[in-house]
PDB file of C-alpha atoms in Angstrom:
ATOM      1  CA  MET A   1     -11.330 -22.295  11.109  1.00 85.00           C
ATOM      2  CA  GLY A   2     -11.136 -18.653  12.127  1.00 89.00           C
ATOM      3  CA  ASN A   3     -13.665 -16.227  13.528  1.00 90.00           C
ATOM      4  CA  LEU A   4     -14.566 -13.013  11.677  1.00 95.00           C
ATOM      5  CA  ILE A   5     -14.820 -10.924  14.842  1.00 94.00           C
ATOM      6  CA  HIS A   6     -11.455 -12.130  16.137  1.00 95.00           C
ATOM      7  CA  ALA A   7      -9.817 -11.530  12.754  1.00 96.00           C
ATOM      8  CA  THR A   8     -11.203  -8.022  12.550  1.00 96.00           C
ATOM      9  CA  GLU A   9     -10.159  -7.186  16.101  1.00 96.00           C
ATOM     10  CA  PHE A  10      -6.644  -8.520  15.456  1.00 96.00           C
ATOM     11  CA  CYS A  11      -6.213  -6.362  12.338  1.00 97.00           C
ATOM     12  CA  ASP A  12      -7.734  -3.286  13.992  1.00 96.00           C
ATOM     13  CA  ALA A  13      -5.425  -3.549  16.994  1.00 96.00           C
ATOM     14  CA  LEU A  14      -2.278  -4.293  14.995  1.00 95.00           C
ATOM     15  CA  LEU A  15      -2.845  -1.367  12.648  1.00 95.00           C
ATOM     16  CA  LYS A  16      -4.135   0.967  15.393  1.00 92.00           C
ATOM     17  CA  ARG A  17      -7.009   1.664  13.035  1.00 92.00           C
ATOM     18  CA  SER A  18      -8.939   3.920  15.405  1.00 89.00           C
ATOM     19  CA  GLU A  19      -6.014   6.362  15.624  1.00 88.00           C
ATOM     20  CA  PHE A  20      -5.948   7.156  11.905  1.00 87.00           C
ATOM     21  CA  LYS A  21      -7.908   9.743   9.982  1.00 86.00           C
ATOM     22  CA  ASP A  22      -7.882   8.707   6.347  1.00 87.00           C
ATOM     23  CA  PHE A  23      -8.847  10.567   3.188  1.00 85.00           C
ATOM     24  CA  LYS A  24     -12.402  11.862   3.032  1.00 80.00           C
ATOM     25  CA  GLY A  25     -14.789   9.049   2.156  1.00 76.00           C
ATOM     26  CA  ALA A  26     -12.334   6.260   2.963  1.00 84.00           C
ATOM     27  CA  GLU A  27     -13.441   3.653   5.496  1.00 86.00           C
ATOM     28  CA  ASN A  28     -10.779   1.452   7.043  1.00 91.00           C
ATOM     29  CA  GLY A  29     -11.702  -1.801   8.750  1.00 93.00           C
ATOM     30  CA  LEU A  30     -14.333  -4.419   7.972  1.00 94.00           C
ATOM     31  CA  GLN A  31     -16.231  -3.291   4.883  1.00 94.00           C
ATOM     32  CA  ILE A  32     -18.255  -6.408   4.050  1.00 95.00           C
ATOM     33  CA  GLU A  33     -19.219  -9.120   6.523  1.00 95.00           C
ATOM     34  CA  ASN A  34     -19.555 -12.841   5.881  1.00 96.00           C
ATOM     35  CA  ASN A  35     -21.278 -15.560   7.930  1.00 94.00           C
ATOM     36  CA  GLY A  36     -18.774 -15.151  10.743  1.00 94.00           C
ATOM     37  CA  THR A  37     -16.235 -17.892   9.954  1.00 95.00           C
ATOM     38  CA  ILE A  38     -12.965 -17.797   8.021  1.00 97.00           C
ATOM     39  CA  SER A  39     -11.150 -20.687   6.366  1.00 97.00           C
ATOM     40  CA  LYS A  40      -8.673 -18.829   4.128  1.00 98.00           C
ATOM     41  CA  VAL A  41      -7.204 -15.333   4.133  1.00 98.00           C
ATOM     42  CA  GLY A  42      -6.480 -13.409   0.952  1.00 98.00           C
ATOM     43  CA  ALA A  43      -4.465 -10.261   0.246  1.00 98.00           C
ATOM     44  CA  ALA A  44      -5.074  -7.902  -2.672  1.00 98.00           C
ATOM     45  CA  VAL A  45      -4.086  -4.337  -3.430  1.00 97.00           C
ATOM     46  CA  ASP A  46      -7.507  -3.338  -4.759  1.00 95.00           C
ATOM     47  CA  GLY A  47     -11.070  -4.078  -3.676  1.00 94.00           C
ATOM     48  CA  GLY A  48     -12.309  -4.503  -7.236  1.00 93.00           C
ATOM     49  CA  LEU A  49     -14.631  -6.850  -9.081  1.00 94.00           C
ATOM     50  CA  GLN A  50     -11.805  -8.875 -10.655  1.00 95.00           C
ATOM     51  CA  PRO A  51      -9.847  -9.366  -7.400  1.00 96.00           C
ATOM     52  CA  PHE A  52     -13.109 -10.462  -5.742  1.00 97.00           C
ATOM     53  CA  LYS A  53     -13.669 -13.065  -8.461  1.00 97.00           C
ATOM     54  CA  GLN A  54     -10.097 -14.351  -8.155  1.00 97.00           C
ATOM     55  CA  ALA A  55     -10.328 -14.490  -4.370  1.00 97.00           C
ATOM     56  CA  ILE A  56     -13.532 -16.513  -4.502  1.00 97.00           C
ATOM     57  CA  GLU A  57     -12.002 -18.917  -7.039  1.00 97.00           C
ATOM     58  CA  ALA A  58      -9.054 -19.362  -4.665  1.00 97.00           C
ATOM     59  CA  GLY A  59     -11.344 -20.260  -1.768  1.00 97.00           C
ATOM     60  CA  VAL A  60     -10.739 -17.019   0.155  1.00 97.00           C
ATOM     61  CA  ASP A  61     -13.450 -15.866   2.567  1.00 96.00           C
ATOM     62  CA  PHE A  62     -11.569 -12.992   4.281  1.00 98.00           C
ATOM     63  CA  LEU A  63      -9.899 -10.618   1.838  1.00 98.00           C
ATOM     64  CA  ILE A  64      -7.567  -7.870   3.039  1.00 98.00           C
ATOM     65  CA  VAL A  65      -7.267  -5.000   0.566  1.00 97.00           C
ATOM     66  CA  HIS A  66      -5.266  -1.778   0.599  1.00 96.00           C
ATOM     67  CA  HIS A  67      -7.634   0.194  -1.607  1.00 95.00           C
ATOM     68  CA  GLY A  68     -11.062  -0.604  -0.202  1.00 92.00           C
ATOM     69  CA  ILE A  69     -14.476  -0.164  -1.757  1.00 90.00           C
ATOM     70  CA  PHE A  70     -15.298   3.193  -0.110  1.00 85.00           C
ATOM     71  CA  TRP A  71     -13.628   6.355  -1.403  1.00 79.00           C
ATOM     72  CA  THR A  72     -16.466   8.649  -2.396  1.00 75.00           C
ATOM     73  CA  PRO A  73     -19.768   9.823  -0.929  1.00 74.00           C
ATOM     74  CA  PRO A  74     -22.519   7.154  -1.007  1.00 72.00           C
ATOM     75  CA  VAL A  75     -23.278   5.906  -4.512  1.00 79.00           C
ATOM     76  CA  PRO A  76     -26.233   3.904  -5.826  1.00 81.00           C
ATOM     77  CA  LEU A  77     -25.680   0.140  -5.721  1.00 83.00           C
ATOM     78  CA  THR A  78     -26.229  -0.259  -9.445  1.00 90.00           C
ATOM     79  CA  GLY A  79     -24.097  -1.467 -12.326  1.00 90.00           C
ATOM     80  CA  HIS A  80     -20.563  -2.490 -11.348  1.00 88.00           C
ATOM     81  CA  ASN A  81     -21.097  -1.339  -7.752  1.00 87.00           C
ATOM     82  CA  TYR A  82     -24.017  -3.733  -7.391  1.00 91.00           C
ATOM     83  CA  GLN A  83     -22.156  -6.578  -9.108  1.00 93.00           C
ATOM     84  CA  LYS A  84     -19.155  -6.228  -6.810  1.00 93.00           C
ATOM     85  CA  ILE A  85     -21.136  -6.144  -3.569  1.00 93.00           C
ATOM     86  CA  ARG A  86     -23.504  -8.934  -4.615  1.00 95.00           C
ATOM     87  CA  LEU A  87     -20.602 -11.125  -5.726  1.00 96.00           C
ATOM     88  CA  ALA A  88     -18.973 -10.824  -2.303  1.00 96.00           C
ATOM     89  CA  MET A  89     -22.180 -11.405  -0.370  1.00 95.00           C
ATOM     90  CA  ASP A  90     -23.367 -14.315  -2.514  1.00 96.00           C
ATOM     91  CA  ASN A  91     -20.023 -16.039  -2.014  1.00 97.00           C
ATOM     92  CA  ASN A  92     -19.522 -15.358   1.703  1.00 96.00           C
ATOM     93  CA  LEU A  93     -16.518 -13.100   1.075  1.00 97.00           C
ATOM     94  CA  ALA A  94     -15.661 -10.709   3.906  1.00 97.00           C
ATOM     95  CA  VAL A  95     -13.599  -7.674   2.899  1.00 97.00           C
ATOM     96  CA  TYR A  96     -11.270  -5.738   5.194  1.00 97.00           C
ATOM     97  CA  GLY A  97      -9.731  -2.474   3.991  1.00 96.00           C
ATOM     98  CA  ALA A  98      -6.559  -0.891   5.367  1.00 96.00           C
ATOM     99  CA  HIS A  99      -5.282   2.219   3.608  1.00 95.00           C
ATOM    100  CA  LEU A 100      -3.152   4.777   5.483  1.00 94.00           C
ATOM    101  CA  PRO A 101      -2.791   2.567   8.591  1.00 94.00           C
ATOM    102  CA  LEU A 102      -1.105  -0.026   6.386  1.00 94.00           C
ATOM    103  CA  ASP A 103       1.103   2.520   4.634  1.00 94.00           C
ATOM    104  CA  ALA A 104       2.404   3.991   7.882  1.00 93.00           C
ATOM    105  CA  HIS A 105       2.817   0.907  10.069  1.00 95.00           C
ATOM    106  CA  PRO A 106       6.452   0.777  11.290  1.00 94.00           C
ATOM    107  CA  GLU A 107       6.809  -2.993  10.822  1.00 95.00           C
ATOM    108  CA  ILE A 108       4.354  -4.277   8.202  1.00 96.00           C
ATOM    109  CA  GLY A 109       3.648  -1.005   6.413  1.00 96.00           C
ATOM    110  CA  ASN A 110       4.278  -0.625   2.691  1.00 97.00           C
ATOM    111  CA  ASN A 111       6.954   2.020   3.263  1.00 97.00           C
ATOM    112  CA  ALA A 112       8.794   0.093   5.976  1.00 97.00           C
ATOM    113  CA  LEU A 113       8.798  -3.171   4.033  1.00 97.00           C
ATOM    114  CA  LEU A 114       9.962  -1.490   0.824  1.00 98.00           C
ATOM    115  CA  ALA A 115      12.872   0.046   2.753  1.00 97.00           C
ATOM    116  CA  LYS A 116      13.686  -3.350   4.256  1.00 96.00           C
ATOM    117  CA  ASN A 117      13.679  -5.023   0.835  1.00 97.00           C
ATOM    118  CA  LEU A 118      16.095  -2.375  -0.408  1.00 97.00           C
ATOM    119  CA  GLY A 119      18.501  -2.910   2.483  1.00 95.00           C
ATOM    120  CA  LEU A 120      17.796   0.542   3.906  1.00 96.00           C
ATOM    121  CA  LYS A 121      17.608   1.474   7.574  1.00 91.00           C
ATOM    122  CA  THR A 122      14.469   3.329   8.608  1.00 85.00           C
ATOM    123  CA  GLY A 123      15.470   6.633  10.153  1.00 85.00           C
ATOM    124  CA  ARG A 124      12.615   9.082  10.621  1.00 94.00           C
ATOM    125  CA  THR A 125       9.125   9.808   9.388  1.00 95.00           C
ATOM    126  CA  PHE A 126       7.733  12.732   7.403  1.00 95.00           C
ATOM    127  CA  LEU A 127       4.618  14.017   5.633  1.00 94.00           C
ATOM    128  CA  ASN A 128       2.092  14.478   8.387  1.00 92.00           C
ATOM    129  CA  TYR A 129      -1.539  13.892   7.521  1.00 90.00           C
ATOM    130  CA  GLU A 130      -4.194  14.557  10.165  1.00 87.00           C
ATOM    131  CA  GLY A 131      -1.739  13.942  13.002  1.00 87.00           C
ATOM    132  CA  GLN A 132       0.043  10.898  11.573  1.00 90.00           C
ATOM    133  CA  ASP A 133       3.287  10.747   9.566  1.00 92.00           C
ATOM    134  CA  ILE A 134       2.666   8.553   6.524  1.00 94.00           C
ATOM    135  CA  GLY A 135       6.090   8.590   4.836  1.00 96.00           C
ATOM    136  CA  ILE A 136       9.542   7.522   5.966  1.00 97.00           C
ATOM    137  CA  ILE A 137      13.092   8.737   5.390  1.00 97.00           C
ATOM    138  CA  ALA A 138      15.553   5.849   5.302  1.00 97.00           C
ATOM    139  CA  LYS A 139      19.319   5.880   5.686  1.00 96.00           C
ATOM    140  CA  VAL A 140      21.535   4.560   2.888  1.00 96.00           C
ATOM    141  CA  GLU A 141      24.287   2.370   4.329  1.00 92.00           C
ATOM    142  CA  ASP A 142      25.354   0.560   1.123  1.00 93.00           C
ATOM    143  CA  PRO A 143      26.516   2.205  -2.102  1.00 95.00           C
ATOM    144  CA  PHE A 144      23.514   3.886  -3.712  1.00 96.00           C
ATOM    145  CA  SER A 145      24.206   1.960  -6.911  1.00 95.00           C
ATOM    146  CA  ASP A 146      23.456  -1.259  -5.001  1.00 96.00           C
ATOM    147  CA  VAL A 147      20.164   0.178  -3.785  1.00 97.00           C
ATOM    148  CA  LEU A 148      19.180   0.957  -7.367  1.00 97.00           C
ATOM    149  CA  ILE A 149      20.055  -2.577  -8.474  1.00 97.00           C
ATOM    150  CA  ARG A 150      17.717  -3.950  -5.792  1.00 98.00           C
ATOM    151  CA  LEU A 151      15.032  -1.448  -6.786  1.00 98.00           C
ATOM    152  CA  LYS A 152      15.170  -2.576 -10.416  1.00 98.00           C
ATOM    153  CA  LYS A 153      14.949  -6.225  -9.360  1.00 97.00           C
ATOM    154  CA  LEU A 154      11.928  -5.511  -7.168  1.00 97.00           C
ATOM    155  CA  PHE A 155      10.103  -3.647  -9.935  1.00 98.00           C
ATOM    156  CA  PRO A 156      11.453  -4.899 -13.274  1.00 97.00           C
ATOM    157  CA  GLN A 157       8.358  -3.817 -15.217  1.00 96.00           C
ATOM    158  CA  THR A 158       7.612  -0.487 -13.543  1.00 97.00           C
ATOM    159  CA  TYR A 159      10.994   0.965 -12.483  1.00 97.00           C
ATOM    160  CA  THR A 160      11.560   4.523 -13.708  1.00 97.00           C
ATOM    161  CA  ALA A 161      14.491   6.808 -12.899  1.00 98.00           C
ATOM    162  CA  ILE A 162      14.374  10.620 -13.064  1.00 98.00           C
ATOM    163  CA  GLU A 163      17.789  11.675 -11.828  1.00 98.00           C
ATOM    164  CA  PHE A 164      18.786  15.293 -11.355  1.00 98.00           C
ATOM    165  CA  GLY A 165      19.768  15.201  -7.683  1.00 97.00           C
ATOM    166  CA  THR A 166      22.669  13.957  -5.581  1.00 95.00           C
ATOM    167  CA  GLU A 167      24.633  11.047  -7.080  1.00 94.00           C
ATOM    168  CA  ASN A 168      25.045   9.277  -3.757  1.00 95.00           C
ATOM    169  CA  PRO A 169      22.271  10.376  -1.383  1.00 97.00           C
ATOM    170  CA  GLN A 170      22.697   9.447   2.260  1.00 95.00           C
ATOM    171  CA  GLU A 171      18.960   9.491   2.937  1.00 97.00           C
ATOM    172  CA  ILE A 172      15.962   8.531   0.789  1.00 97.00           C
ATOM    173  CA  ALA A 173      12.329   9.458   1.236  1.00 98.00           C
ATOM    174  CA  ILE A 174       9.871   6.613   0.642  1.00 98.00           C
ATOM    175  CA  LEU A 175       6.154   7.004   0.038  1.00 98.00           C
ATOM    176  CA  THR A 176       4.463   4.098  -1.716  1.00 97.00           C
ATOM    177  CA  GLY A 177       1.441   4.678  -3.931  1.00 97.00           C
ATOM    178  CA  SER A 178       0.955   8.291  -4.976  1.00 96.00           C
ATOM    179  CA  GLY A 179       4.001  10.466  -4.362  1.00 95.00           C
ATOM    180  CA  THR A 180       2.491  13.800  -5.379  1.00 94.00           C
ATOM    181  CA  SER A 181       2.110  15.089  -1.839  1.00 94.00           C
ATOM    182  CA  ALA A 182       5.688  14.136  -0.934  1.00 96.00           C
ATOM    183  CA  ILE A 183       7.447  16.342  -3.514  1.00 96.00           C
ATOM    184  CA  PRO A 184       7.004  19.659  -1.653  1.00 94.00           C
ATOM    185  CA  ALA A 185       8.192  18.026   1.572  1.00 95.00           C
ATOM    186  CA  LEU A 186      11.515  16.706   0.275  1.00 96.00           C
ATOM    187  CA  LYS A 187      13.760  19.753   0.528  1.00 94.00           C
ATOM    188  CA  ALA A 188      12.043  20.775   3.770  1.00 94.00           C
ATOM    189  CA  ASN A 189      13.255  17.473   5.241  1.00 96.00           C
ATOM    190  CA  GLY A 190      16.775  17.730   3.847  1.00 96.00           C
ATOM    191  CA  VAL A 191      16.429  15.069   1.129  1.00 97.00           C
ATOM    192  CA  ASP A 192      16.416  15.239  -2.649  1.00 97.00           C
ATOM    193  CA  THR A 193      15.612  11.609  -3.460  1.00 98.00           C
ATOM    194  CA  LEU A 194      12.191   9.929  -3.426  1.00 98.00           C
ATOM    195  CA  ILE A 195      11.097   6.360  -4.137  1.00 98.00           C
ATOM    196  CA  THR A 196       7.367   6.197  -4.735  1.00 98.00           C
ATOM    197  CA  GLY A 197       4.634   4.596  -6.811  1.00 97.00           C
ATOM    198  CA  GLU A 198       3.344   7.177  -9.249  1.00 97.00           C
ATOM    199  CA  LEU A 199       3.879  10.816 -10.139  1.00 97.00           C
ATOM    200  CA  LYS A 200       2.466  13.350 -12.596  1.00 96.00           C
ATOM    201  CA  GLN A 201       4.089  14.604 -15.789  1.00 96.00           C
ATOM    202  CA  ASN A 202       4.949  18.003 -14.328  1.00 95.00           C
ATOM    203  CA  HIS A 203       7.187  16.358 -11.728  1.00 97.00           C
ATOM    204  CA  TYR A 204       9.787  15.662 -14.424  1.00 97.00           C
ATOM    205  CA  ASN A 205      10.273  19.398 -14.919  1.00 96.00           C
ATOM    206  CA  GLN A 206      10.183  19.973 -11.194  1.00 96.00           C
ATOM    207  CA  ALA A 207      12.921  17.382 -10.703  1.00 97.00           C
ATOM    208  CA  GLN A 208      15.117  19.253 -13.195  1.00 97.00           C
ATOM    209  CA  GLU A 209      14.438  22.658 -11.712  1.00 96.00           C
ATOM    210  CA  GLU A 210      14.861  21.599  -8.071  1.00 96.00           C
ATOM    211  CA  SER A 211      17.626  18.998  -8.573  1.00 97.00           C
ATOM    212  CA  LEU A 212      15.673  15.950  -7.395  1.00 98.00           C
ATOM    213  CA  ASN A 213      16.005  12.188  -7.882  1.00 98.00           C
ATOM    214  CA  LEU A 214      12.575  10.630  -8.387  1.00 98.00           C
ATOM    215  CA  TYR A 215      11.941   6.898  -8.753  1.00 98.00           C
ATOM    216  CA  PRO A 216       8.284   6.145  -9.500  1.00 98.00           C
ATOM    217  CA  CYS A 217       7.927   2.355  -9.610  1.00 98.00           C
ATOM    218  CA  GLY A 218       4.179   1.833  -9.945  1.00 97.00           C
ATOM    219  CA  HIS A 219       1.324   2.580  -7.564  1.00 98.00           C
ATOM    220  CA  TYR A 220       0.079  -1.014  -7.534  1.00 97.00           C
ATOM    221  CA  ALA A 221       3.531  -2.614  -7.435  1.00 98.00           C
ATOM    222  CA  THR A 222       4.773  -0.584  -4.484  1.00 98.00           C
ATOM    223  CA  GLU A 223       1.706  -1.400  -2.387  1.00 97.00           C
ATOM    224  CA  THR A 224       1.724  -5.197  -2.464  1.00 98.00           C
ATOM    225  CA  PHE A 225       3.950  -5.525   0.615  1.00 97.00           C
ATOM    226  CA  GLY A 226       1.628  -4.480   3.420  1.00 97.00           C
ATOM    227  CA  VAL A 227      -1.443  -6.547   2.533  1.00 98.00           C
ATOM    228  CA  CYS A 228       0.707  -9.664   2.157  1.00 98.00           C
ATOM    229  CA  ALA A 229       2.411  -9.104   5.509  1.00 98.00           C
ATOM    230  CA  LEU A 230      -0.899  -8.533   7.296  1.00 98.00           C
ATOM    231  CA  ALA A 231      -2.506 -11.568   5.656  1.00 98.00           C
ATOM    232  CA  GLU A 232       0.444 -13.750   6.619  1.00 98.00           C
ATOM    233  CA  MET A 233       0.335 -12.582  10.243  1.00 97.00           C
ATOM    234  CA  LEU A 234      -3.419 -13.166  10.442  1.00 97.00           C
ATOM    235  CA  SER A 235      -3.128 -16.623   8.904  1.00 97.00           C
ATOM    236  CA  LYS A 236      -0.555 -17.603  11.527  1.00 96.00           C
ATOM    237  CA  LYS A 237      -2.740 -16.178  14.288  1.00 95.00           C
ATOM    238  CA  LEU A 238      -5.775 -18.171  13.130  1.00 95.00           C
ATOM    239  CA  GLY A 239      -3.905 -21.254  11.901  1.00 96.00           C
ATOM    240  CA  ILE A 240      -5.370 -21.079   8.403  1.00 97.00           C
ATOM    241  CA  PRO A 241      -3.781 -20.596   4.950  1.00 97.00           C
ATOM    242  CA  TRP A 242      -3.424 -17.338   3.038  1.00 98.00           C
ATOM    243  CA  THR A 243      -2.765 -16.339  -0.558  1.00 98.00           C
ATOM    244  CA  PHE A 244      -1.958 -13.228  -2.586  1.00 98.00           C
ATOM    245  CA  ILE A 245      -4.544 -12.271  -5.191  1.00 97.00           C
ATOM    246  CA  GLU A 246      -2.430 -10.775  -7.952  1.00 96.00           C
ATOM    247  CA  THR A 247      -3.750  -8.736 -10.859  1.00 95.00           C
ATOM    248  CA  ASP A 248      -1.955  -7.446 -13.935  1.00 92.00           C
ATOM    249  CA  CYS A 249      -2.341  -3.749 -13.089  1.00 93.00           C
ATOM    250  CA  PRO A 250       0.543  -1.915 -14.840  1.00 93.00           C
ATOM    251  CA  LEU A 251      -0.009   1.440 -13.104  1.00 93.00           C
TER     252      LEU A 251
END
């Protein structure tokens, strides 16, 4: 049996939560308390009503999510907002959110783990946001064709290739989730290839005009790594089981 305070402190320290300024309205850290004890850790990409239901059915009482429940100014606890909060509180489900701290972490971050799964060597960081670099630029040591084979295997349902850049890039920018902010920073950092989650339609034309390789592989799909790694580390720390709460999000 684990302790809620100890679990929260472990996650806060590991992610250096206090050092990060996130997007306006976002709140990293413990978002919903429970009765103070933990018997099973869960990991989910989104803090939504359906993931909450699945977590409760799986016996989870401490759920780590990447996209937490706070993103906008305060809203009335009515309708789906009320249902989600009441469901968690009625079922003793604590919720811990970790957004940018979990993207940027050098070991268990979404970007770092995606690079590792692709056999890439993390080189440097880029895309500074409020004093913290949130993207990475990885070195390609194997043939780029091998990297693409691994990428397709990782994301068989969401892999997309927009290829107008270098045939065999030596470095690749990685920014999981939304890659919109990374596009202007590519050439400035000497790279023309980006692996990300999602892009907008106009980026296809931009890739043609600026000779870029863009590989959007799904916002949800590219951000499953970090929550799972954090949940696994916490479960080992507390000596309790963990599970991944998967949804069928295609985006």
